[in-house]
Amino acid sequence: MTAHTDHRTMRRVLRREIAGTIGLLTDEHDFRAMRRYRTFAFADHATYLRQVEELLRIRARQGTHTTVALFDPREYADYCRAKDLDPDVPAHRTRFTAELATTGPTLPYDGRPLADLVPDLVDEAVRQATWEYAATLLARLGPCATCGEDVGRAAFSGASDLVVRILDTAPPGDRHLVCSVTGTPETLVAALRADGDTDGTPLDEAEVLEFTTVLALGVATRSPGGLVVRVSTPDRPDRVYGWRLRDGALHPLTAGEVFDAYCTDADSGDLIAPEPGVDYGAPPALTRDDPDAPESPPTGHHH
């Protein structure tokens, strides 16, 4: 009896040592797509979400780490087709989910309700898809016809330098950068957060990579776009400034242009009231030579 109890105790301890991944169907459309499989046991999306949340809480109480991944039925069907697997076998869904843990958008379960975690998981998926799309377009640019240098690589190097200079010249505070590129087949938007704490907190590497890649794509393809910085400091108005991306360079926006951009509805073009507690201004100079000169990446192509 003692030996049997010891084995059960050891198994419980081992379960706590095993990390798991749950593939989550975040919306009704994806849930309905999975219902065509006979072995998928759930009939109602709301019930499914409640059961997943309860399972996550149980695992958390047991001290087990769980990663939540975004389960895409279309990607799952493609995965099974490519590997000649029957998608109506639960073990194959488990195998696909395990691979999501290393290749797909994931978040660690931290005890939050699913209603709070799901939007962050979707944002992570959008961010990863944006980076992959922008990186693919950069790679397709190939070598420069004039000098033979890899255009995408040169643009990325130059964009990295621009991001460093923008952060270095930004006023103290929590900085939120947004870059948009509109001339590519799809409009791309990337964001980068840089906290104003002085404790040496590093930037999110994934955010930096995505932001720099989107900016590099705009530079390399000479696509129109923009880059806006918002700096927040306690007990002081937020400061907003930015640049227009045109012809592969950043052109400083005037205070009036920034104000107009923030006080115009993007869909209708109608004027909207300015946000209280915000100062709209011109950006700081990124070089000492000419504050109003366009900022081109130093290693970018100009031929």
PDB file of C-alpha atoms in Angstrom:
ATOM      1  CA  MET A   1       0.000   0.000   0.000  1.00  0.00           C
ATOM      2  CA  THR A   2       2.840   2.345   0.865  1.00  0.00           C
ATOM      3  CA  ALA A   3       4.617   1.650  -2.419  1.00  0.00           C
ATOM      4  CA  HIS A   4       1.393   2.307  -4.365  1.00  0.00           C
ATOM      5  CA  THR A   5       0.905   5.614  -2.510  1.00  0.00           C
ATOM      6  CA  ASP A   6       4.497   6.603  -3.177  1.00  0.00           C
ATOM      7  CA  HIS A   7       4.037   5.971  -6.901  1.00  0.00           C
ATOM      8  CA  ARG A   8       0.877   8.126  -6.959  1.00  0.00           C
ATOM      9  CA  THR A   9       2.690  10.909  -5.102  1.00  0.00           C
ATOM     10  CA  MET A  10       5.587  10.795  -7.540  1.00  0.00           C
ATOM     11  CA  ARG A  11       3.199  10.974 -10.499  1.00  0.00           C
ATOM     12  CA  ARG A  12       1.524  14.060  -8.997  1.00  0.00           C
ATOM     13  CA  VAL A  13       4.950  15.670  -8.576  1.00  0.00           C
ATOM     14  CA  LEU A  14       5.862  14.810 -12.162  1.00  0.00           C
ATOM     15  CA  ARG A  15       2.617  16.337 -13.475  1.00  0.00           C
ATOM     16  CA  ARG A  16       3.680  19.633 -11.918  1.00  0.00           C
ATOM     17  CA  GLU A  17       6.958  19.401 -13.825  1.00  0.00           C
ATOM     18  CA  ILE A  18       5.253  19.019 -17.227  1.00  0.00           C
ATOM     19  CA  ALA A  19       4.477  22.223 -19.105  1.00  0.00           C
ATOM     20  CA  GLY A  20       1.410  22.124 -21.349  1.00  0.00           C
ATOM     21  CA  THR A  21      -0.083  24.026 -24.261  1.00  0.00           C
ATOM     22  CA  ILE A  22      -3.777  24.532 -24.927  1.00  0.00           C
ATOM     23  CA  GLY A  23      -4.901  25.470 -28.429  1.00  0.00           C
ATOM     24  CA  LEU A  24      -7.724  27.968 -27.996  1.00  0.00           C
ATOM     25  CA  LEU A  25     -10.566  28.590 -30.439  1.00  0.00           C
ATOM     26  CA  THR A  26     -11.133  32.253 -29.714  1.00  0.00           C
ATOM     27  CA  ASP A  27     -14.171  32.998 -31.869  1.00  0.00           C
ATOM     28  CA  GLU A  28     -17.447  31.404 -32.896  1.00  0.00           C
ATOM     29  CA  HIS A  29     -16.438  31.022 -36.542  1.00  0.00           C
ATOM     30  CA  ASP A  30     -13.356  28.926 -35.734  1.00  0.00           C
ATOM     31  CA  PHE A  31     -15.363  26.912 -33.211  1.00  0.00           C
ATOM     32  CA  ARG A  32     -17.988  26.032 -35.834  1.00  0.00           C
ATOM     33  CA  ALA A  33     -15.236  24.950 -38.212  1.00  0.00           C
ATOM     34  CA  MET A  34     -13.995  22.406 -35.652  1.00  0.00           C
ATOM     35  CA  ARG A  35     -17.463  20.985 -35.054  1.00  0.00           C
ATOM     36  CA  ARG A  36     -17.325  19.126 -38.349  1.00  0.00           C
ATOM     37  CA  TYR A  37     -14.952  16.662 -36.681  1.00  0.00           C
ATOM     38  CA  ARG A  38     -16.789  13.839 -34.957  1.00  0.00           C
ATOM     39  CA  THR A  39     -14.218  13.612 -32.153  1.00  0.00           C
ATOM     40  CA  PHE A  40     -14.554  17.288 -31.244  1.00  0.00           C
ATOM     41  CA  ALA A  41     -16.861  16.954 -28.252  1.00  0.00           C
ATOM     42  CA  PHE A  42     -18.128  20.501 -27.678  1.00  0.00           C
ATOM     43  CA  ALA A  43     -21.414  21.808 -29.065  1.00  0.00           C
ATOM     44  CA  ASP A  44     -21.473  25.337 -27.649  1.00  0.00           C
ATOM     45  CA  HIS A  45     -18.686  27.921 -27.814  1.00  0.00           C
ATOM     46  CA  ALA A  46     -19.560  29.610 -24.514  1.00  0.00           C
ATOM     47  CA  THR A  47     -19.524  26.252 -22.709  1.00  0.00           C
ATOM     48  CA  TYR A  48     -16.221  25.397 -24.382  1.00  0.00           C
ATOM     49  CA  LEU A  49     -14.625  28.644 -23.156  1.00  0.00           C
ATOM     50  CA  ARG A  50     -15.886  28.082 -19.591  1.00  0.00           C
ATOM     51  CA  GLN A  51     -14.462  24.569 -19.560  1.00  0.00           C
ATOM     52  CA  VAL A  52     -11.100  25.752 -20.902  1.00  0.00           C
ATOM     53  CA  GLU A  53     -10.942  28.500 -18.296  1.00  0.00           C
ATOM     54  CA  GLU A  54     -11.736  26.085 -15.479  1.00  0.00           C
ATOM     55  CA  LEU A  55      -9.039  23.700 -16.715  1.00  0.00           C
ATOM     56  CA  LEU A  56      -6.516  26.539 -16.807  1.00  0.00           C
ATOM     57  CA  ARG A  57      -7.403  27.517 -13.244  1.00  0.00           C
ATOM     58  CA  ILE A  58      -7.062  23.936 -12.008  1.00  0.00           C
ATOM     59  CA  ARG A  59      -3.642  23.581 -13.611  1.00  0.00           C
ATOM     60  CA  ALA A  60      -2.572  26.923 -12.133  1.00  0.00           C
ATOM     61  CA  ARG A  61      -3.689  25.833  -8.649  1.00  0.00           C
ATOM     62  CA  GLN A  62      -1.642  22.659  -9.078  1.00  0.00           C
ATOM     63  CA  GLY A  63       1.415  24.745  -9.916  1.00  0.00           C
ATOM     64  CA  THR A  64       1.483  23.642 -13.558  1.00  0.00           C
ATOM     65  CA  HIS A  65       2.616  26.101 -16.232  1.00  0.00           C
ATOM     66  CA  THR A  66       0.302  26.350 -19.242  1.00  0.00           C
ATOM     67  CA  THR A  67       0.777  28.187 -22.517  1.00  0.00           C
ATOM     68  CA  VAL A  68      -2.276  29.328 -24.454  1.00  0.00           C
ATOM     69  CA  ALA A  69      -1.940  29.184 -28.239  1.00  0.00           C
ATOM     70  CA  LEU A  70      -4.234  30.468 -30.965  1.00  0.00           C
ATOM     71  CA  PHE A  71      -5.737  27.432 -32.729  1.00  0.00           C
ATOM     72  CA  ASP A  72      -6.574  28.121 -36.375  1.00  0.00           C
ATOM     73  CA  PRO A  73      -8.749  25.384 -37.970  1.00  0.00           C
ATOM     74  CA  ARG A  74      -7.554  26.252 -41.480  1.00  0.00           C
ATOM     75  CA  GLU A  75      -3.903  25.949 -40.486  1.00  0.00           C
ATOM     76  CA  TYR A  76      -4.726  22.692 -38.713  1.00  0.00           C
ATOM     77  CA  ALA A  77      -6.382  21.269 -41.837  1.00  0.00           C
ATOM     78  CA  ASP A  78      -3.371  22.318 -43.952  1.00  0.00           C
ATOM     79  CA  TYR A  79      -1.030  20.759 -41.389  1.00  0.00           C
ATOM     80  CA  CYS A  80      -2.861  17.424 -41.506  1.00  0.00           C
ATOM     81  CA  ARG A  81      -2.996  17.486 -45.293  1.00  0.00           C
ATOM     82  CA  ALA A  82       0.749  18.144 -45.545  1.00  0.00           C
ATOM     83  CA  LYS A  83       1.612  15.333 -43.140  1.00  0.00           C
ATOM     84  CA  ASP A  84      -1.067  12.927 -44.381  1.00  0.00           C
ATOM     85  CA  LEU A  85      -2.835  12.848 -41.009  1.00  0.00           C
ATOM     86  CA  ASP A  86      -6.503  12.319 -40.220  1.00  0.00           C
ATOM     87  CA  PRO A  87      -7.698  15.634 -38.701  1.00  0.00           C
ATOM     88  CA  ASP A  88     -10.479  13.808 -36.839  1.00  0.00           C
ATOM     89  CA  VAL A  89      -7.996  12.152 -34.473  1.00  0.00           C
ATOM     90  CA  PRO A  90      -7.519  13.930 -31.109  1.00  0.00           C
ATOM     91  CA  ALA A  91      -3.858  12.904 -30.934  1.00  0.00           C
ATOM     92  CA  HIS A  92      -3.208  14.783 -34.175  1.00  0.00           C
ATOM     93  CA  ARG A  93      -4.803  17.930 -32.730  1.00  0.00           C
ATOM     94  CA  THR A  94      -2.517  17.529 -29.728  1.00  0.00           C
ATOM     95  CA  ARG A  95       0.498  17.153 -32.022  1.00  0.00           C
ATOM     96  CA  PHE A  96      -0.450  20.301 -33.949  1.00  0.00           C
ATOM     97  CA  THR A  97      -0.969  22.241 -30.707  1.00  0.00           C
ATOM     98  CA  ALA A  98       2.438  21.151 -29.422  1.00  0.00           C
ATOM     99  CA  GLU A  99       4.051  22.597 -32.548  1.00  0.00           C
ATOM    100  CA  LEU A 100       2.120  25.843 -32.048  1.00  0.00           C
ATOM    101  CA  ALA A 101       4.011  26.282 -28.787  1.00  0.00           C
ATOM    102  CA  THR A 102       7.229  26.812 -30.765  1.00  0.00           C
ATOM    103  CA  THR A 103       5.985  28.387 -34.006  1.00  0.00           C
ATOM    104  CA  GLY A 104       2.702  30.179 -33.367  1.00  0.00           C
ATOM    105  CA  PRO A 105       1.413  33.076 -31.273  1.00  0.00           C
ATOM    106  CA  THR A 106       1.244  32.075 -27.608  1.00  0.00           C
ATOM    107  CA  LEU A 107       0.844  33.611 -24.168  1.00  0.00           C
ATOM    108  CA  PRO A 108       1.527  32.091 -20.751  1.00  0.00           C
ATOM    109  CA  TYR A 109      -1.604  31.676 -18.633  1.00  0.00           C
ATOM    110  CA  ASP A 110      -1.221  34.108 -15.746  1.00  0.00           C
ATOM    111  CA  GLY A 111      -4.551  33.682 -13.958  1.00  0.00           C
ATOM    112  CA  ARG A 112      -6.440  36.324 -15.901  1.00  0.00           C
ATOM    113  CA  PRO A 113      -9.975  35.600 -17.128  1.00  0.00           C
ATOM    114  CA  LEU A 114     -10.078  34.434 -20.740  1.00  0.00           C
ATOM    115  CA  ALA A 115     -12.061  37.561 -21.602  1.00  0.00           C
ATOM    116  CA  ASP A 116      -8.933  39.577 -20.757  1.00  0.00           C
ATOM    117  CA  LEU A 117      -6.376  37.145 -22.157  1.00  0.00           C
ATOM    118  CA  VAL A 118      -7.984  36.522 -25.564  1.00  0.00           C
ATOM    119  CA  PRO A 119      -7.571  40.117 -26.914  1.00  0.00           C
ATOM    120  CA  ASP A 120      -3.867  40.010 -26.013  1.00  0.00           C
ATOM    121  CA  LEU A 121      -3.524  36.629 -27.707  1.00  0.00           C
ATOM    122  CA  VAL A 122      -5.184  37.957 -30.871  1.00  0.00           C
ATOM    123  CA  ASP A 123      -2.928  41.036 -30.784  1.00  0.00           C
ATOM    124  CA  GLU A 124       0.094  38.750 -30.523  1.00  0.00           C
ATOM    125  CA  ALA A 125      -1.131  36.815 -33.562  1.00  0.00           C
ATOM    126  CA  VAL A 126      -1.603  40.017 -35.566  1.00  0.00           C
ATOM    127  CA  ARG A 127       1.844  41.222 -34.549  1.00  0.00           C
ATOM    128  CA  GLN A 128       3.500  37.981 -35.610  1.00  0.00           C
ATOM    129  CA  ALA A 129       1.606  37.908 -38.917  1.00  0.00           C
ATOM    130  CA  THR A 130       2.590  41.537 -39.602  1.00  0.00           C
ATOM    131  CA  TRP A 131       6.258  40.796 -39.002  1.00  0.00           C
ATOM    132  CA  GLU A 132       6.217  37.641 -41.141  1.00  0.00           C
ATOM    133  CA  TYR A 133       4.478  39.457 -44.000  1.00  0.00           C
ATOM    134  CA  ALA A 134       6.819  42.465 -43.880  1.00  0.00           C
ATOM    135  CA  ALA A 135       9.901  40.246 -43.581  1.00  0.00           C
ATOM    136  CA  THR A 136       8.779  38.204 -46.596  1.00  0.00           C
ATOM    137  CA  LEU A 137       8.322  41.329 -48.714  1.00  0.00           C
ATOM    138  CA  LEU A 138      11.745  42.627 -47.642  1.00  0.00           C
ATOM    139  CA  ALA A 139      13.420  39.349 -48.546  1.00  0.00           C
ATOM    140  CA  ARG A 140      11.790  39.358 -51.997  1.00  0.00           C
ATOM    141  CA  LEU A 141      13.404  42.706 -52.895  1.00  0.00           C
ATOM    142  CA  GLY A 142      16.686  40.939 -53.556  1.00  0.00           C
ATOM    143  CA  PRO A 143      19.966  42.657 -54.516  1.00  0.00           C
ATOM    144  CA  CYS A 144      20.254  46.219 -55.769  1.00  0.00           C
ATOM    145  CA  ALA A 145      20.529  46.289 -59.557  1.00  0.00           C
ATOM    146  CA  THR A 146      23.197  49.022 -59.345  1.00  0.00           C
ATOM    147  CA  CYS A 147      25.534  47.928 -56.549  1.00  0.00           C
ATOM    148  CA  GLY A 148      24.433  44.365 -55.780  1.00  0.00           C
ATOM    149  CA  GLU A 149      23.821  44.988 -52.073  1.00  0.00           C
ATOM    150  CA  ASP A 150      20.828  43.243 -50.511  1.00  0.00           C
ATOM    151  CA  VAL A 151      18.166  45.974 -50.479  1.00  0.00           C
ATOM    152  CA  GLY A 152      16.112  44.535 -47.637  1.00  0.00           C
ATOM    153  CA  ARG A 153      19.125  43.965 -45.409  1.00  0.00           C
ATOM    154  CA  ALA A 154      20.447  47.484 -46.017  1.00  0.00           C
ATOM    155  CA  ALA A 155      17.034  48.988 -45.298  1.00  0.00           C
ATOM    156  CA  PHE A 156      16.715  47.004 -42.063  1.00  0.00           C
ATOM    157  CA  SER A 157      20.135  48.163 -40.910  1.00  0.00           C
ATOM    158  CA  GLY A 158      19.235  51.768 -41.654  1.00  0.00           C
ATOM    159  CA  ALA A 159      15.823  51.477 -40.005  1.00  0.00           C
ATOM    160  CA  SER A 160      17.462  50.027 -36.879  1.00  0.00           C
ATOM    161  CA  ASP A 161      19.679  53.102 -36.688  1.00  0.00           C
ATOM    162  CA  LEU A 162      16.662  55.391 -37.056  1.00  0.00           C
ATOM    163  CA  VAL A 163      14.797  53.624 -34.232  1.00  0.00           C
ATOM    164  CA  VAL A 164      17.823  54.012 -31.936  1.00  0.00           C
ATOM    165  CA  ARG A 165      18.071  57.724 -32.740  1.00  0.00           C
ATOM    166  CA  ILE A 166      14.330  58.266 -32.221  1.00  0.00           C
ATOM    167  CA  LEU A 167      14.485  56.624 -28.790  1.00  0.00           C
ATOM    168  CA  ASP A 168      17.683  58.436 -27.832  1.00  0.00           C
ATOM    169  CA  THR A 169      16.243  61.857 -28.682  1.00  0.00           C
ATOM    170  CA  ALA A 170      12.805  61.266 -27.139  1.00  0.00           C
ATOM    171  CA  PRO A 171      11.996  63.179 -23.936  1.00  0.00           C
ATOM    172  CA  PRO A 172      11.988  61.221 -20.658  1.00  0.00           C
ATOM    173  CA  GLY A 173       8.830  59.238 -19.979  1.00  0.00           C
ATOM    174  CA  ASP A 174       6.939  56.224 -21.247  1.00  0.00           C
ATOM    175  CA  ARG A 175       7.274  56.262 -25.022  1.00  0.00           C
ATOM    176  CA  HIS A 176       4.838  54.651 -27.421  1.00  0.00           C
ATOM    177  CA  LEU A 177       5.874  54.528 -31.076  1.00  0.00           C
ATOM    178  CA  VAL A 178       3.558  53.657 -33.962  1.00  0.00           C
ATOM    179  CA  CYS A 179       4.746  53.138 -37.543  1.00  0.00           C
ATOM    180  CA  SER A 180       2.376  52.695 -40.481  1.00  0.00           C
ATOM    181  CA  VAL A 181       3.190  51.873 -44.097  1.00  0.00           C
ATOM    182  CA  THR A 182       0.355  52.261 -46.586  1.00  0.00           C
ATOM    183  CA  GLY A 183       1.924  51.757 -49.995  1.00  0.00           C
ATOM    184  CA  THR A 184       2.421  47.983 -49.718  1.00  0.00           C
ATOM    185  CA  PRO A 185      -0.330  45.597 -50.909  1.00  0.00           C
ATOM    186  CA  GLU A 186      -1.709  45.758 -47.363  1.00  0.00           C
ATOM    187  CA  THR A 187      -1.475  48.570 -44.834  1.00  0.00           C
ATOM    188  CA  LEU A 188       0.934  47.536 -42.096  1.00  0.00           C
ATOM    189  CA  VAL A 189       0.989  48.974 -38.580  1.00  0.00           C
ATOM    190  CA  ALA A 190       3.542  48.214 -35.867  1.00  0.00           C
ATOM    191  CA  ALA A 191       3.899  49.551 -32.325  1.00  0.00           C
ATOM    192  CA  LEU A 192       6.806  49.732 -29.911  1.00  0.00           C
ATOM    193  CA  ARG A 193       6.642  50.524 -26.194  1.00  0.00           C
ATOM    194  CA  ALA A 194       9.614  51.856 -24.272  1.00  0.00           C
ATOM    195  CA  ASP A 195       9.019  52.417 -20.563  1.00  0.00           C
ATOM    196  CA  GLY A 196      10.571  55.461 -18.974  1.00  0.00           C
ATOM    197  CA  ASP A 197      11.808  53.576 -15.913  1.00  0.00           C
ATOM    198  CA  THR A 198      15.504  53.888 -15.170  1.00  0.00           C
ATOM    199  CA  ASP A 199      15.904  50.329 -13.894  1.00  0.00           C
ATOM    200  CA  GLY A 200      17.337  49.103 -17.175  1.00  0.00           C
ATOM    201  CA  THR A 201      14.187  47.273 -18.289  1.00  0.00           C
ATOM    202  CA  PRO A 202      14.959  45.996 -21.807  1.00  0.00           C
ATOM    203  CA  LEU A 203      12.718  46.570 -24.788  1.00  0.00           C
ATOM    204  CA  ASP A 204      10.517  43.732 -26.004  1.00  0.00           C
ATOM    205  CA  GLU A 205      12.716  42.119 -28.672  1.00  0.00           C
ATOM    206  CA  ALA A 206       9.732  40.894 -30.692  1.00  0.00           C
ATOM    207  CA  GLU A 207       8.227  44.393 -30.755  1.00  0.00           C
ATOM    208  CA  VAL A 208      11.549  45.928 -31.791  1.00  0.00           C
ATOM    209  CA  LEU A 209      11.976  43.385 -34.589  1.00  0.00           C
ATOM    210  CA  GLU A 210       8.461  43.895 -35.942  1.00  0.00           C
ATOM    211  CA  PHE A 211       8.612  47.687 -35.695  1.00  0.00           C
ATOM    212  CA  THR A 212      12.002  47.889 -37.389  1.00  0.00           C
ATOM    213  CA  THR A 213      10.949  45.476 -40.140  1.00  0.00           C
ATOM    214  CA  VAL A 214       7.823  47.493 -40.993  1.00  0.00           C
ATOM    215  CA  LEU A 215       9.825  50.735 -41.039  1.00  0.00           C
ATOM    216  CA  ALA A 216      12.499  49.096 -43.188  1.00  0.00           C
ATOM    217  CA  LEU A 217       9.872  47.928 -45.674  1.00  0.00           C
ATOM    218  CA  GLY A 218       8.543  51.475 -46.006  1.00  0.00           C
ATOM    219  CA  VAL A 219      12.071  52.785 -46.532  1.00  0.00           C
ATOM    220  CA  ALA A 220      13.103  50.101 -49.027  1.00  0.00           C
ATOM    221  CA  THR A 221       9.945  50.329 -51.137  1.00  0.00           C
ATOM    222  CA  ARG A 222       9.693  54.139 -50.793  1.00  0.00           C
ATOM    223  CA  SER A 223       6.106  53.655 -49.662  1.00  0.00           C
ATOM    224  CA  PRO A 224       4.067  56.403 -47.974  1.00  0.00           C
ATOM    225  CA  GLY A 225       3.468  56.140 -44.260  1.00  0.00           C
ATOM    226  CA  GLY A 226       4.216  57.760 -40.961  1.00  0.00           C
ATOM    227  CA  LEU A 227       5.844  57.372 -37.566  1.00  0.00           C
ATOM    228  CA  VAL A 228       4.334  58.919 -34.443  1.00  0.00           C
ATOM    229  CA  VAL A 229       5.757  59.087 -30.917  1.00  0.00           C
ATOM    230  CA  ARG A 230       3.694  59.667 -27.783  1.00  0.00           C
ATOM    231  CA  VAL A 231       5.532  60.387 -24.540  1.00  0.00           C
ATOM    232  CA  SER A 232       3.659  60.098 -21.236  1.00  0.00           C
ATOM    233  CA  THR A 233       4.993  61.529 -17.985  1.00  0.00           C
ATOM    234  CA  PRO A 234       3.147  61.636 -14.632  1.00  0.00           C
ATOM    235  CA  ASP A 235       1.530  64.996 -13.814  1.00  0.00           C
ATOM    236  CA  ARG A 236       2.396  66.453 -17.217  1.00  0.00           C
ATOM    237  CA  PRO A 237       0.535  66.578 -20.539  1.00  0.00           C
ATOM    238  CA  ASP A 238       1.372  63.825 -23.018  1.00  0.00           C
ATOM    239  CA  ARG A 239       3.602  64.976 -25.839  1.00  0.00           C
ATOM    240  CA  VAL A 240       2.866  63.786 -29.399  1.00  0.00           C
ATOM    241  CA  TYR A 241       5.049  64.338 -32.461  1.00  0.00           C
ATOM    242  CA  GLY A 242       6.040  62.505 -35.586  1.00  0.00           C
ATOM    243  CA  TRP A 243       7.347  62.206 -39.112  1.00  0.00           C
ATOM    244  CA  ARG A 244       5.881  61.531 -42.530  1.00  0.00           C
ATOM    245  CA  LEU A 245       7.465  58.602 -44.377  1.00  0.00           C
ATOM    246  CA  ARG A 246       7.981  59.552 -48.011  1.00  0.00           C
ATOM    247  CA  ASP A 247      10.522  58.599 -50.679  1.00  0.00           C
ATOM    248  CA  GLY A 248      12.393  56.363 -48.265  1.00  0.00           C
ATOM    249  CA  ALA A 249      12.964  59.054 -45.633  1.00  0.00           C
ATOM    250  CA  LEU A 250      11.326  60.506 -42.517  1.00  0.00           C
ATOM    251  CA  HIS A 251      10.156  64.109 -42.922  1.00  0.00           C
ATOM    252  CA  PRO A 252       9.373  66.018 -39.684  1.00  0.00           C
ATOM    253  CA  LEU A 253       5.727  66.974 -39.173  1.00  0.00           C
ATOM    254  CA  THR A 254       4.918  70.437 -37.885  1.00  0.00           C
ATOM    255  CA  ALA A 255       2.870  70.866 -34.715  1.00  0.00           C
ATOM    256  CA  GLY A 256      -0.087  71.863 -36.867  1.00  0.00           C
ATOM    257  CA  GLU A 257       0.198  68.768 -39.027  1.00  0.00           C
ATOM    258  CA  VAL A 258       0.321  66.521 -35.968  1.00  0.00           C
ATOM    259  CA  PHE A 259      -2.709  68.319 -34.505  1.00  0.00           C
ATOM    260  CA  ASP A 260      -4.637  67.938 -37.775  1.00  0.00           C
ATOM    261  CA  ALA A 261      -3.783  64.237 -37.972  1.00  0.00           C
ATOM    262  CA  TYR A 262      -5.017  63.551 -34.446  1.00  0.00           C
ATOM    263  CA  CYS A 263      -8.111  65.729 -34.753  1.00  0.00           C
ATOM    264  CA  THR A 264      -9.415  64.299 -38.028  1.00  0.00           C
ATOM    265  CA  ASP A 265     -11.535  61.165 -38.195  1.00  0.00           C
ATOM    266  CA  ALA A 266      -9.612  58.665 -40.328  1.00  0.00           C
ATOM    267  CA  ASP A 267     -12.771  57.182 -41.889  1.00  0.00           C
ATOM    268  CA  SER A 268     -15.017  60.197 -42.486  1.00  0.00           C
ATOM    269  CA  GLY A 269     -12.479  63.010 -42.623  1.00  0.00           C
ATOM    270  CA  ASP A 270     -14.578  65.028 -40.148  1.00  0.00           C
ATOM    271  CA  LEU A 271     -12.940  67.136 -37.469  1.00  0.00           C
ATOM    272  CA  ILE A 272     -12.990  65.740 -33.933  1.00  0.00           C
ATOM    273  CA  ALA A 273     -12.259  67.444 -30.637  1.00  0.00           C
ATOM    274  CA  PRO A 274      -8.606  67.440 -29.559  1.00  0.00           C
ATOM    275  CA  GLU A 275      -7.744  65.053 -26.777  1.00  0.00           C
ATOM    276  CA  PRO A 276      -7.415  66.896 -23.435  1.00  0.00           C
ATOM    277  CA  GLY A 277      -4.057  66.878 -21.737  1.00  0.00           C
ATOM    278  CA  VAL A 278      -2.036  66.412 -24.929  1.00  0.00           C
ATOM    279  CA  ASP A 279       0.584  68.713 -26.447  1.00  0.00           C
ATOM    280  CA  TYR A 280       1.040  68.344 -30.216  1.00  0.00           C
ATOM    281  CA  GLY A 281       4.489  69.453 -31.333  1.00  0.00           C
ATOM    282  CA  ALA A 282       7.327  69.096 -33.812  1.00  0.00           C
ATOM    283  CA  PRO A 283       9.762  66.221 -33.328  1.00  0.00           C
ATOM    284  CA  PRO A 284      13.245  66.692 -31.888  1.00  0.00           C
ATOM    285  CA  ALA A 285      16.058  66.810 -34.421  1.00  0.00           C
ATOM    286  CA  LEU A 286      17.627  63.433 -35.069  1.00  0.00           C
ATOM    287  CA  THR A 287      20.790  65.075 -36.411  1.00  0.00           C
ATOM    288  CA  ARG A 288      22.600  68.263 -35.416  1.00  0.00           C
ATOM    289  CA  ASP A 289      23.202  69.483 -38.965  1.00  0.00           C
ATOM    290  CA  ASP A 290      19.707  70.410 -40.158  1.00  0.00           C
ATOM    291  CA  PRO A 291      16.721  69.871 -37.816  1.00  0.00           C
ATOM    292  CA  ASP A 292      14.250  70.129 -40.707  1.00  0.00           C
ATOM    293  CA  ALA A 293      16.075  67.818 -43.104  1.00  0.00           C
ATOM    294  CA  PRO A 294      14.473  64.454 -43.936  1.00  0.00           C
ATOM    295  CA  GLU A 295      15.966  61.555 -42.035  1.00  0.00           C
ATOM    296  CA  SER A 296      17.206  58.832 -44.363  1.00  0.00           C
ATOM    297  CA  PRO A 297      18.765  55.624 -43.070  1.00  0.00           C
ATOM    298  CA  PRO A 298      22.551  56.084 -43.328  1.00  0.00           C
ATOM    299  CA  THR A 299      22.997  52.743 -45.099  1.00  0.00           C
ATOM    300  CA  GLY A 300      19.905  53.038 -47.293  1.00  0.00           C
ATOM    301  CA  HIS A 301      19.967  53.091 -51.072  1.00  0.00           C
ATOM    302  CA  HIS A 302      19.553  56.401 -52.891  1.00  0.00           C
ATOM    303  CA  HIS A 303      20.079  55.203 -56.455  1.00  0.00           C
TER     304      HIS A 303
END
